[in-house]
Each structure stands twice: as C-alpha cells, then as structure tokens.
Short mmCIF file of C-alpha atoms and ligand atoms in Angstrom, two decimals:
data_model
loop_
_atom_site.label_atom_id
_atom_site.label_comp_id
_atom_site.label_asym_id
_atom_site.label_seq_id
_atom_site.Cartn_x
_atom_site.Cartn_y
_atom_site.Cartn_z
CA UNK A 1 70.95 -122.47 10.16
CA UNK A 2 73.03 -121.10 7.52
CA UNK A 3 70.18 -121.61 4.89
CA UNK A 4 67.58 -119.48 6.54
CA UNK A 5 69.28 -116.36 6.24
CA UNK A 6 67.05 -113.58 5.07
CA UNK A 7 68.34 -111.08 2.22
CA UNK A 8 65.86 -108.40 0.76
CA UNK A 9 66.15 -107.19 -2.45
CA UNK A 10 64.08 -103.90 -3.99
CA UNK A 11 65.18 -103.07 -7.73
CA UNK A 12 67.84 -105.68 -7.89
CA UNK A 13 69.66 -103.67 -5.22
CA UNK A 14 70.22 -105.28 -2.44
CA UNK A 15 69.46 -103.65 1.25
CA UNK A 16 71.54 -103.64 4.52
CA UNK A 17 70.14 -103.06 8.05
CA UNK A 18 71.76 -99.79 9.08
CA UNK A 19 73.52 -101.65 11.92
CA UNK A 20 74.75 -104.32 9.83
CA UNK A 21 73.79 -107.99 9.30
CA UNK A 22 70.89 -108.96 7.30
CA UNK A 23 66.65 -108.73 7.84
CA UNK A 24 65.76 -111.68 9.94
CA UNK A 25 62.06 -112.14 8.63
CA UNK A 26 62.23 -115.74 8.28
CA UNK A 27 59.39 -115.81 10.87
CA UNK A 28 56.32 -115.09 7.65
CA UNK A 29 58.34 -116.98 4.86
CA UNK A 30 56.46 -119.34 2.59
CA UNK A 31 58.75 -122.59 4.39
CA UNK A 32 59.08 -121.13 7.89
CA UNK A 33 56.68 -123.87 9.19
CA UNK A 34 58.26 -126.78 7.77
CA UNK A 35 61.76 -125.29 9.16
CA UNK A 36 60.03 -124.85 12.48
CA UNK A 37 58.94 -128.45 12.50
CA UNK A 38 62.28 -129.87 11.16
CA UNK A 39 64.11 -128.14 14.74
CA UNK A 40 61.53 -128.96 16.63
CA UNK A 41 61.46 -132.25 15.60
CA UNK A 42 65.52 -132.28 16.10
CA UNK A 43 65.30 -130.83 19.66
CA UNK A 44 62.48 -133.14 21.08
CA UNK A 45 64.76 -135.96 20.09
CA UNK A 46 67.88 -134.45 21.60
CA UNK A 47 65.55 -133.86 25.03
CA UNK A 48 63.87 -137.58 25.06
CA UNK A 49 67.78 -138.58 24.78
CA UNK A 50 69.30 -136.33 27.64
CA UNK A 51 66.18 -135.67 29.77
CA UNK A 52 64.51 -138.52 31.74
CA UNK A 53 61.13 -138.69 33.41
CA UNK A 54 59.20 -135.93 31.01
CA UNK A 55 56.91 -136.22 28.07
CA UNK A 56 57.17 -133.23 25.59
CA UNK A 57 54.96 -132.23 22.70
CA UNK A 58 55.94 -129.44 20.85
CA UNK A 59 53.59 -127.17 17.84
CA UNK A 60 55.58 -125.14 15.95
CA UNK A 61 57.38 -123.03 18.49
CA UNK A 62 54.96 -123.88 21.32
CA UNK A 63 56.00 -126.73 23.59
CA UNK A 64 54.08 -128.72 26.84
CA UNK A 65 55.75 -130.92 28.71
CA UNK A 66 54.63 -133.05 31.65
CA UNK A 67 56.29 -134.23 35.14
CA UNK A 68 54.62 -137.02 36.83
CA UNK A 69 54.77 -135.99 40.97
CA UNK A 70 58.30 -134.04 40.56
CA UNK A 71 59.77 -132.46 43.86
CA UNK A 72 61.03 -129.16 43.90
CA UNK A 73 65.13 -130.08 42.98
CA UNK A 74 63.49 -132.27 40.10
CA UNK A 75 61.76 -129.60 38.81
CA UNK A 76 64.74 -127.22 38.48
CA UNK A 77 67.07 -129.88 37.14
CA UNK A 78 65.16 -130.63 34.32
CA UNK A 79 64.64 -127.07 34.03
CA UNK A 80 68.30 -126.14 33.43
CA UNK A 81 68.75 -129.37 31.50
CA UNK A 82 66.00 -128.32 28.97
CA UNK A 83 67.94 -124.41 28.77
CA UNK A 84 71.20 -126.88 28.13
CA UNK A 85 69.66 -128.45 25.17
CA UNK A 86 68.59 -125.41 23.99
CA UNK A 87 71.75 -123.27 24.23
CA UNK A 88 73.95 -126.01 22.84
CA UNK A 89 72.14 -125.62 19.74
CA UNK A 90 72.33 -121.65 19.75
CA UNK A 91 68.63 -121.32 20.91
CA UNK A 92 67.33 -119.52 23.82
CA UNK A 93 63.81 -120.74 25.45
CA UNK A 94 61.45 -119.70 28.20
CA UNK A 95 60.42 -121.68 30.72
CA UNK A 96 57.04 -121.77 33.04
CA UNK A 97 57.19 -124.42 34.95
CA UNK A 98 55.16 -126.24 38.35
CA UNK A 99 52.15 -125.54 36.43
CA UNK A 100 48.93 -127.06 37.25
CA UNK A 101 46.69 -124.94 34.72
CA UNK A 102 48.35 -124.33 31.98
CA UNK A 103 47.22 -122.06 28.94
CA UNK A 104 48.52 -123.66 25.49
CA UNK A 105 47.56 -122.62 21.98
CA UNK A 106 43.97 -121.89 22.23
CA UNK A 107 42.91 -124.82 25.12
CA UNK A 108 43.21 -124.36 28.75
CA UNK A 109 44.16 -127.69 30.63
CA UNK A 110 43.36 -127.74 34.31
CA UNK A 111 45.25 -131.06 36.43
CA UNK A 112 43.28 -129.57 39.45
CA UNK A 113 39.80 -129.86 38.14
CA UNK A 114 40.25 -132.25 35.54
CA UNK A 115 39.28 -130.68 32.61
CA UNK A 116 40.14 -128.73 29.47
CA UNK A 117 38.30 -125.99 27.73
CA UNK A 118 38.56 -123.23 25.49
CA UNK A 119 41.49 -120.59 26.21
CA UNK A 120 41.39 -117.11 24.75
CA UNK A 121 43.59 -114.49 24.67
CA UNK A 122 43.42 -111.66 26.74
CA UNK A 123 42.50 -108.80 24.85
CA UNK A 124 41.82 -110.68 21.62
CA UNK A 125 38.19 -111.07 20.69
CA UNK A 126 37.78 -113.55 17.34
CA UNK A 127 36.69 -111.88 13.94
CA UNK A 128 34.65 -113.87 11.92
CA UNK A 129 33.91 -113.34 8.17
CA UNK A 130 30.95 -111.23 7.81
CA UNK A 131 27.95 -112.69 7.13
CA UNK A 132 27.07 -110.21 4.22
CA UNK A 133 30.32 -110.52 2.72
CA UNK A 134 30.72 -111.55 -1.01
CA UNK A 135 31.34 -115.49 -0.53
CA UNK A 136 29.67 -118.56 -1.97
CA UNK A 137 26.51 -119.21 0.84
CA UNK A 138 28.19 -122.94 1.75
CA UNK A 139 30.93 -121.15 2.93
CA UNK A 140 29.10 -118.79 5.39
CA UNK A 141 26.78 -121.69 6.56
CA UNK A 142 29.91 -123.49 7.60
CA UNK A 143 31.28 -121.07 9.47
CA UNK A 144 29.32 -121.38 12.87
CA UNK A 145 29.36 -125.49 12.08
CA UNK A 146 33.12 -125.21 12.64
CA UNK A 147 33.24 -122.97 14.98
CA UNK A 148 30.95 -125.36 17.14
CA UNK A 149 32.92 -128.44 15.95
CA UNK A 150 36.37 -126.78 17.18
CA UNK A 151 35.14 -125.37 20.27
CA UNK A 152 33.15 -128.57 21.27
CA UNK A 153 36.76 -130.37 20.37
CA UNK A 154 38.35 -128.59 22.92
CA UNK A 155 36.02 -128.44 25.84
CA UNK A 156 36.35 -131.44 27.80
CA UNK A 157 32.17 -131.62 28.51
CA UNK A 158 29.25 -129.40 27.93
CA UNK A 159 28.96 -127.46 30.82
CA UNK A 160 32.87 -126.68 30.11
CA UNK A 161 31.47 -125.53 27.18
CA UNK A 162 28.26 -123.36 28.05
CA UNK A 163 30.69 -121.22 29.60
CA UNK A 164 32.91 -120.50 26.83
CA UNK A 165 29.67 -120.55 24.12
CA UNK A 166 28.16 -117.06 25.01
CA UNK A 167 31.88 -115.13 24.14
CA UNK A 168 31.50 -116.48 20.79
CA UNK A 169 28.13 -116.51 19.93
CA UNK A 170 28.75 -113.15 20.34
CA UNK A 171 31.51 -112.37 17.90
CA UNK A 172 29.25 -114.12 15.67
CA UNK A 173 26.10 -112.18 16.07
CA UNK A 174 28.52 -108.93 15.60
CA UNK A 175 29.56 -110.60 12.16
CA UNK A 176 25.78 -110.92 11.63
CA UNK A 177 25.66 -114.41 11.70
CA UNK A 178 22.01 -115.43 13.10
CA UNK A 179 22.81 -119.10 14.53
CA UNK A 180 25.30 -119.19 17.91
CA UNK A 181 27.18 -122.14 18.40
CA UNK A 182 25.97 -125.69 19.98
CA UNK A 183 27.53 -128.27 21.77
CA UNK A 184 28.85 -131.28 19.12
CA UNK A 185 30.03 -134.17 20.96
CA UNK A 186 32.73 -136.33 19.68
CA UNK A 187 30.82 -138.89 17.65
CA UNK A 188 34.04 -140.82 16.89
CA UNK A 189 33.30 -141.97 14.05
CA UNK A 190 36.25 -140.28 11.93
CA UNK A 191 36.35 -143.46 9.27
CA UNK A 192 37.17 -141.30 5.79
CA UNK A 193 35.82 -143.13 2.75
CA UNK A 194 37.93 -143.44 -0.34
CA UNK A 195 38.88 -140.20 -2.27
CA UNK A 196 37.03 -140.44 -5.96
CA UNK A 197 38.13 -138.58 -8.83
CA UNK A 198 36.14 -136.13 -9.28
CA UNK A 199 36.18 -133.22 -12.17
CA UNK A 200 35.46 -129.72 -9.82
CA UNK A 201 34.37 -127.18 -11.72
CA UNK A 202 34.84 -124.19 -10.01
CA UNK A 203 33.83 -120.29 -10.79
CA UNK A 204 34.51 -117.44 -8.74
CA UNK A 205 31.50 -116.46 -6.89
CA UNK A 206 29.96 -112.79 -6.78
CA UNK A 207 26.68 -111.90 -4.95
CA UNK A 208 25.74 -109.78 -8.12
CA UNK A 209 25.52 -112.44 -10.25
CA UNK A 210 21.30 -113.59 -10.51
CA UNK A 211 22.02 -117.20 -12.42
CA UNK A 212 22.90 -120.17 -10.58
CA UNK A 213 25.91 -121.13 -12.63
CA UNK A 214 26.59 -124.14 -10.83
CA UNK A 215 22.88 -125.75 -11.40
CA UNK A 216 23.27 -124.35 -15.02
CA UNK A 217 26.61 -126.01 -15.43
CA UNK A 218 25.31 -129.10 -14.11
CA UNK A 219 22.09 -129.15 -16.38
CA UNK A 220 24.63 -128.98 -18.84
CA UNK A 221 26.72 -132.11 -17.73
CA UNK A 222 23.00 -133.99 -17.16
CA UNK A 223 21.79 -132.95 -20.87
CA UNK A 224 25.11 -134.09 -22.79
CA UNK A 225 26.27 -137.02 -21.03
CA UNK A 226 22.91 -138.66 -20.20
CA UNK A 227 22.50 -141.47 -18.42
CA UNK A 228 22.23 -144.24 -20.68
CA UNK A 229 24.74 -142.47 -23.10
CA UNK A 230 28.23 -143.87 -23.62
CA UNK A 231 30.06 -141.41 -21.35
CA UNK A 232 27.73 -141.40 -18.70
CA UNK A 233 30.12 -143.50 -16.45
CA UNK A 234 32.89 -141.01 -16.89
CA UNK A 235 30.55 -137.83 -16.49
CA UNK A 236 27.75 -138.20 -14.17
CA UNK A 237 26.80 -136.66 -11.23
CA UNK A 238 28.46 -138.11 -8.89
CA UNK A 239 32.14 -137.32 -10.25
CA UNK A 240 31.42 -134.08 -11.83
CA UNK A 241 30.60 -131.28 -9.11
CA UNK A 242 30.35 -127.30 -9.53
CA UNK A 243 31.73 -125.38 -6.60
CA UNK A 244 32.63 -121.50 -6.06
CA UNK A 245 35.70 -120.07 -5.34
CA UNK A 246 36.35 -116.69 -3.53
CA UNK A 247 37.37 -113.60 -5.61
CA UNK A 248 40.54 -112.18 -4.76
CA UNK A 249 39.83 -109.93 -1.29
CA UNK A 250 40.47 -106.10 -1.04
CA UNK A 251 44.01 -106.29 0.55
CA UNK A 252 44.66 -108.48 -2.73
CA UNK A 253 43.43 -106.48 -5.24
CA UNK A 254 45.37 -103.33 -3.78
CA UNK A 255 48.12 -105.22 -3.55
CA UNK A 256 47.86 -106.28 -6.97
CA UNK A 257 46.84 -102.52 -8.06
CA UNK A 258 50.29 -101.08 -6.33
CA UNK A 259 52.46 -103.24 -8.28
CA UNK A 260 50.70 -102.72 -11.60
CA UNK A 261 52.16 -98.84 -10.55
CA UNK A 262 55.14 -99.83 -9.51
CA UNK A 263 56.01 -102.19 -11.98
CA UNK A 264 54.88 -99.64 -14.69
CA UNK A 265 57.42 -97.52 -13.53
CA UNK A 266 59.87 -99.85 -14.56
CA UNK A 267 59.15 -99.89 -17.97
CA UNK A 268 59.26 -96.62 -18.78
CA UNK A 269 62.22 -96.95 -21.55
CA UNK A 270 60.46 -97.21 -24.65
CA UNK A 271 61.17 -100.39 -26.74
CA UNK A 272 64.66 -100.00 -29.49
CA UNK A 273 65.64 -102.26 -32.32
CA UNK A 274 69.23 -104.56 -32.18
CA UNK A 275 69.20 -105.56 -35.68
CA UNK A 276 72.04 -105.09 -37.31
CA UNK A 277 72.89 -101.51 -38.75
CA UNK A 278 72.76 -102.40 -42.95
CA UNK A 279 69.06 -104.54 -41.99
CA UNK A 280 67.59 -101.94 -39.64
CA UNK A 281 65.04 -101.13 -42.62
CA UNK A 282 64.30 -105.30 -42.48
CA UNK A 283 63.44 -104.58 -38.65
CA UNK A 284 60.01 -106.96 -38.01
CA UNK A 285 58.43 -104.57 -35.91
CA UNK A 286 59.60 -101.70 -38.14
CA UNK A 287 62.62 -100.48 -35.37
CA UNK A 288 60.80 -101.86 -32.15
CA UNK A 289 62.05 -105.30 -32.30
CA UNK A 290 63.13 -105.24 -28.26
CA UNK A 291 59.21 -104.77 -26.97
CA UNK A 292 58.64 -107.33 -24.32
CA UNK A 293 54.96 -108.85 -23.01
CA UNK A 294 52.78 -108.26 -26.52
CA UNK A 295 50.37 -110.15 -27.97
CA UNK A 296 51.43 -109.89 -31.49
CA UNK A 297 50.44 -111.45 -35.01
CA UNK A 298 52.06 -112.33 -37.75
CA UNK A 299 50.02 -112.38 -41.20
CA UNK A 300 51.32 -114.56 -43.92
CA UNK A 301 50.57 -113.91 -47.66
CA UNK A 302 51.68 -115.64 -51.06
CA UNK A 303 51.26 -114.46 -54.33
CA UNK A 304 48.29 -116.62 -55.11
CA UNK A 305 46.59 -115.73 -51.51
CA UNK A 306 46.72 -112.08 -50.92
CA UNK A 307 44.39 -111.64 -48.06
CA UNK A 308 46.56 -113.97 -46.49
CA UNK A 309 45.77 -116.30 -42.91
CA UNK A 310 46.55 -114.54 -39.63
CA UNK A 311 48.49 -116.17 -36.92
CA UNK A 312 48.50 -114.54 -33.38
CA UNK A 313 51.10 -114.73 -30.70
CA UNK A 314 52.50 -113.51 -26.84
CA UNK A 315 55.77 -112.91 -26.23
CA UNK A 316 57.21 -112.39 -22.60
CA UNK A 317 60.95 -112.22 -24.04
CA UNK A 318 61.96 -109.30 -26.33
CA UNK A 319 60.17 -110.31 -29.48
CA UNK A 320 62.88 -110.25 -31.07
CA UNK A 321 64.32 -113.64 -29.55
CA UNK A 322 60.58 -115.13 -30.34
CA UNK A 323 61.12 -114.33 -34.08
CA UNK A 324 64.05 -115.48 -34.09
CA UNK A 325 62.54 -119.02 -32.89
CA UNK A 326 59.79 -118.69 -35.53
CA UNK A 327 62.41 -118.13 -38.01
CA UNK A 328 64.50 -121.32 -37.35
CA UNK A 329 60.57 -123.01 -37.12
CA UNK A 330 60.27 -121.70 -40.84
CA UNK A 331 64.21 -122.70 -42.24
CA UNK A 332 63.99 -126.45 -40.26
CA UNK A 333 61.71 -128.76 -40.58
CA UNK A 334 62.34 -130.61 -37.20
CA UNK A 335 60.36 -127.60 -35.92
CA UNK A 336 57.86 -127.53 -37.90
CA UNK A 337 54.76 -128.66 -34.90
CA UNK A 338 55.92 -125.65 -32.53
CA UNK A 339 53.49 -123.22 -33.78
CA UNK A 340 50.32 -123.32 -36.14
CA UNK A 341 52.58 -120.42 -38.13
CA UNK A 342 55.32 -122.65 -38.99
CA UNK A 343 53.03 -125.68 -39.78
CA UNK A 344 51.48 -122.90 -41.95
CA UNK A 345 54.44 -122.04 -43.51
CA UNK A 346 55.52 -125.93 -44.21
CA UNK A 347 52.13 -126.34 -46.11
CA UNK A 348 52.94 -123.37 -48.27
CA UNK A 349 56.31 -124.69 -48.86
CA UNK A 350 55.32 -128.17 -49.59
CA UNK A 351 52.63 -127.05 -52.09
CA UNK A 352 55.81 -125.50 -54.38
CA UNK A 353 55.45 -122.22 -52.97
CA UNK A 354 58.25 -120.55 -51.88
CA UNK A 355 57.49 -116.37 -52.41
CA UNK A 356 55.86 -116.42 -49.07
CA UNK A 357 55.64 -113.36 -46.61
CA UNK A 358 55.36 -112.96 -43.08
CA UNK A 359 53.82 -109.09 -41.77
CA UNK A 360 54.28 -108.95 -37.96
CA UNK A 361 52.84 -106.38 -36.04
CA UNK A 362 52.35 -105.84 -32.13
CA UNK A 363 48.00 -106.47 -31.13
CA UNK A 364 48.94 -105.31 -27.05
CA UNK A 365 51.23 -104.53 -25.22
CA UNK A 366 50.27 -105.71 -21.61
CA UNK A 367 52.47 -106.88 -19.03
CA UNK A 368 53.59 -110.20 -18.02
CA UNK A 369 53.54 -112.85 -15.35
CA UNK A 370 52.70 -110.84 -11.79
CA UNK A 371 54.81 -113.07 -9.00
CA UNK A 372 52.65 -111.24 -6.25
CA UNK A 373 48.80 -111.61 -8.02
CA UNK A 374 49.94 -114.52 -9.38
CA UNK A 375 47.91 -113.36 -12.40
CA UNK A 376 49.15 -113.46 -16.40
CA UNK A 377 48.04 -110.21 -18.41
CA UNK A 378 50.05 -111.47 -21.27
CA UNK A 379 48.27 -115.10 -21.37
CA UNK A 380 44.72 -113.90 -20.85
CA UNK A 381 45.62 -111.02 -23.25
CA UNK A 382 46.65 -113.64 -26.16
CA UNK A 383 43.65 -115.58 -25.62
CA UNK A 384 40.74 -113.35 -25.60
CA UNK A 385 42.29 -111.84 -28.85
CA UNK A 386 41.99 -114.99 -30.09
CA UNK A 387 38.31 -115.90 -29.40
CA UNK A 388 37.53 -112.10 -30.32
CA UNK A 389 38.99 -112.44 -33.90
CA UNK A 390 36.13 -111.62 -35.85
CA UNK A 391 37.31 -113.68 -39.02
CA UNK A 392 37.84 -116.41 -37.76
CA UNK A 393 38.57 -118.70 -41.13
CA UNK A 394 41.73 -116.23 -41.85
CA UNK A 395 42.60 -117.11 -37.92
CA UNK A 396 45.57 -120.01 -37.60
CA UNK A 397 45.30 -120.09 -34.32
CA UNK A 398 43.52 -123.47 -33.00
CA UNK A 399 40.65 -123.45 -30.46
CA UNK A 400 42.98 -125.61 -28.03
CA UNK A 401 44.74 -122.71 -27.30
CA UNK A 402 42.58 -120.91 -25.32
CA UNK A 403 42.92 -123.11 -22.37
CA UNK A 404 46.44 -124.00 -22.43
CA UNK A 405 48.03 -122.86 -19.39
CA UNK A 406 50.55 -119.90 -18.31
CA UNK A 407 53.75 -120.70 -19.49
CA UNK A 408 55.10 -117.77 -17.90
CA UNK A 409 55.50 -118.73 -14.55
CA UNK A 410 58.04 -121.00 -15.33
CA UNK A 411 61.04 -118.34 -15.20
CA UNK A 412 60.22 -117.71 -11.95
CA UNK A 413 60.97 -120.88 -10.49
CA UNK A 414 63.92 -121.57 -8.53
CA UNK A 415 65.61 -124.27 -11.26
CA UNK A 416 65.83 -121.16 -13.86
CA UNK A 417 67.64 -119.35 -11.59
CA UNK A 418 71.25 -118.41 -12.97
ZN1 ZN B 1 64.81 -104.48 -35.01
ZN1 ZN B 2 51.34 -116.40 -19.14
#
C-alpha cells in the first residue's frame, strides 16, 4: 500500500494537510482502477480460500455475493468471516446482507420475482449530450442506439423494460434528442470479425464548417490511388476511412486557458546570457542566450553566397545548450545528419569553404509542452513558420518536418525523472 501514497506538489513546494499526513486522492488518479482491480482481485482469492459456500464477484470497489438457502447463524458467520478478511488486510467493508433484491451498479436483481432490470439512483436523473451540441452527427445518432442496447442488456424481458423506457426517453427528449429508446433483444450473435489495418484519418469536427471534409478527403484517396493503379491494394476504400474527432470541450479549454496564466506567471524573469565574461560580445543571441521555448533560425552565409540559406529551429532547453549541440554538429562529422544546418554546413566545408557564418536570431517565443492540454505551442509554432516561409528556396528546412511529432513530451515521462 506503500506505493499509493498521495503527495501534492504546487511550485515545486510541496504541501502538508494541516493535521499532518499526506492528501489521500488516490481515489481520481490516472491508475486507481487498475490498483482497485489488483486488491480486489487479491481479496476475492483470500475469501474463495477462507470462506466456503459463497460465490463473490466484485467491480472495482462494488462486490455481490450469493448464499444458496443459508440459515440465520450461516449468514452471520460468513458475515464476520468476510469483515476478518477484510481487516487482516487493513481494510474496512460494509456489509448488507439476507438480501433478496438487491440494487448493484446500475441493475436491480430481484430472487423473488425472477428478474433483473434497470436500477437508478435516487435522486440522479441521466444527462445526455445535447443533441445540438458541436459533435460529429454519427456520434449523436448513436447515442439513443446505446442507450437502448445497454438498457435492453440489463432488463431481463420487455415488459421489465417498458417500465424503465419512459424515465429515459425522457432525459433524452430534454437533451433534444427526437427518437426514445426501443427494446433490442439479445441477438447473440457477438462473433467479432478480424481487425484490418486501416489508415483513419481523422479531423476535428465543428458544426461551422459547410464542406464535407471527410467525402472530400476520400475523393481525394479515390482520384490518386485508383482502382486499377498500382497502390490501389494498399489505399482503397476499404482500409482508408475519414472520421471526426471532438474538439476539446469548454471545461478543457478553460482549463487549458488558466494554465497558459498561470504558467505565464512563471516566466516572468526575462532571459540573461552565461557566456563567459571576455566572449559576452560573441553571445549568439546578442546577451539572451538562456531564452527557453523559441522557434529560432539560424542564417548561414559564405563569402561567395551572401544572401545566404536560412535554417529554422525550436528549442525547449535554454538555447544556449541547443547551440551548443549545433556547434559540436558543425566541429564533428559523426553528427553531421542531426540537422539540415549541419548537413548544410558539411557541404560548405567539403566544397573548400571554410569562412562560413552562422546569424541566429529568436522567430517566437511561445511556450512549451502543456502536461495538462497536452498541447505543444513550441512544435506547432516551429512548423507553421516553416510552411509560412515565404522564400522557400533560401529555406533548409525539409518538408518532412512538418509532421514529425512532439518531441517534447518526452521529459515528462517518468524514465527522465532524476
Ligand atoms: Zn550568451
Ligand atoms: Zn513539441
């Protein structure tokens, strides 16, 4: 239990409960479930070990267990038993038990009658998505098809489930949804057929937007790969679909919006130079070599080409530790693939030229990898200045670039950790 410990942290300080001991909001984390199902799993072996006569299922930190024909002393043995196994392993639990009817997760099972159908909270009425929200159509026409599927699922026939129907037809005409719900019966026919690789191409979807960029991307697929062409097999219709993804909702984007601020904050020290005192006028950024998360660019001239070729960059790390790696790229040939600047620079070199310069100067400043957006400024930054360079034959940078992915991230994950 040791591992699930909760510490919080707010400006690498870290915070203490005012009566001591740490925040226990391991309940929401990103792993909580898997934990949950690694006890649970534990515990319902311990209990089929130590416990005879009962069947137990257990979701997450919901259990059901059933008696066949226990008398009363049965009942209560296993009852203390079960608070045995628990307390042994520091747990507490809470026990109904002689049930008949017995309410568990959202399905009501009744022993007396026979039957099981839809249980719903007290006080808690379901809230669908709206049917004028901004999402892709598919996704709104599948919401009452679940909804039937799940609710037809759990009612054990269809007068069972006539009963429940009306409660959420309704929540669904309030979400302004026109179809209720109908009665699906099992077909039981649940064979999958084999997964194919298919290429998704998937926008975000907006209401506002009048073309059909799916069909268009499709006509697309269908007009350069067509079908007696020699890549039809590998792009066809069948393994190349369009779908829409969601934008990012309103709690997101606030979300997103308050840590812009609050990150901004952070950066308020303006950026200083470390060279060393005697080279301070040799600075690359002219005394603001420490500036983190810039798209920058770095122009290189010779003698013999004065307008010179552009090259352009991000930087996450203080630029000066990324000059410093297109230095060594420049002095050592073993590095001469890591950028299109230092292949540059090797070409110049091999054709005898050696009075080569480098200007650098800073395109953006943005900010970098967002842990809670899960969004890259810096990234998408670095690439539209690269498709918006207007000349593009002074441009070093290769059209490959553009879709490379966020390499950003990566500090964040739990092996970089020092
Ligand atoms: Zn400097
Ligand atoms: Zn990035």
């Amino acid at each position: 239990m040791h591992v699930r410990k909760s510490l919080l942290f707010h400006n690498n300080l870290p915070w203490v409960k005012k009566k001591g001991g740490m925040f226990d909001v391991t309940m929401g984390s990103y792993d909580g479930a898997e934990v949950c199902e690694l006890v649970g799993l534990f515990i319902l072996h311990q209990i089929s070990q130590q416990i005879d006569g009962i069947d137990v299922g257990l979701y997450r930190d919901d259990g059901l267990a059933v008696m066949k024909d226990p008398t009363g002393p049965e009942l209560d043995f296993t009852r203390k038993k079960l608070h045995e196994v628990f307390k042994k392993n520091g747990l507490s639990i809470e026990i109904k038990c002689g049930l008949k009817v017995v309410d568990y997760l959202d399905v009501t099972f009744d022993l007396n009658k026979g039957i099981f159908k839809p249980y719903i909270k007290p006080n808690n009425s379901p809230l669908y998505v709206n049917a004028k929200s901004n999402h892709p159509p598919h996704v709104l026409k599948q919401i009452p098809i679940s909804i039937s599927k799940r609710i037809s699922n759990i009612s054990s026939n269809e007068e069972v489930f006539n009963k429940s129907a009306p409660y959420y037809t309704n929540a669904l005409k309030q979400a302004g949804h026109a179809n209720g719900i109908s009665y699906q019966p099992d077909s039981g026919n649940s064979r999958k057929n084999r997964p194919r690789k298919i290429i998704w191409f998937v926008p975000p979807y907006s209401k506002s937007v009048s073309i059909n960029v799916a069909r268009t991307f499709l006509n697309i697929v269908r007009k350069h790969f067509p079908a007696n062409g020699k890549y039809s097999k590998l792009y066809n219709k069948n393994n190349v679909k369009a779908s829409y993804s969601c934008m990012p909702n309103i709690a997101r984007v606030i979300k997103s919006h308050n840590s812009k601020i609050l990150n901004g904050e952070d950066q308020a020290t303006p950026p200083g130079c470390n060279c060393q005192k005697n080279r301070r006028a040799d600075c690359p950024l002219g005394g603001a070599c420490t500036v983190e998360n810039i798209v920058y660019s770095g122009t290189v001239t010779t003698p013999t080409d004065q307008e010179g070729k552009v090259y352009l960059g991000a930087s996450g790390t203080p630029f000066k530790v990324r000059f410093g790696n297109h230095k060594k790229a420049f002095n050592h040939k073993g590095y001469r693939t890591d950028t299109k600047l230092s292949g540059h620079i090797w070409d110049i070199k091999e054709s005898g030229e050696s009075r080569y310069k480098v200007k650098w100067s800073v395109v953006k400043q943005t900010h970098g990898y967002n842990r809670v957006s899960k969004t890259c400024d810096l990234c998408l930054n670095e690439k539209l200045e690269i498709l918006n360079y207007k000349d593009r034959d002074k441009l070093l940078n290769s059209r490959s670039e553009v879709i490379s992915k966020c390499r950003h991230f990566n500090k964040y994950l739990l092996k970089e950790y020092k």
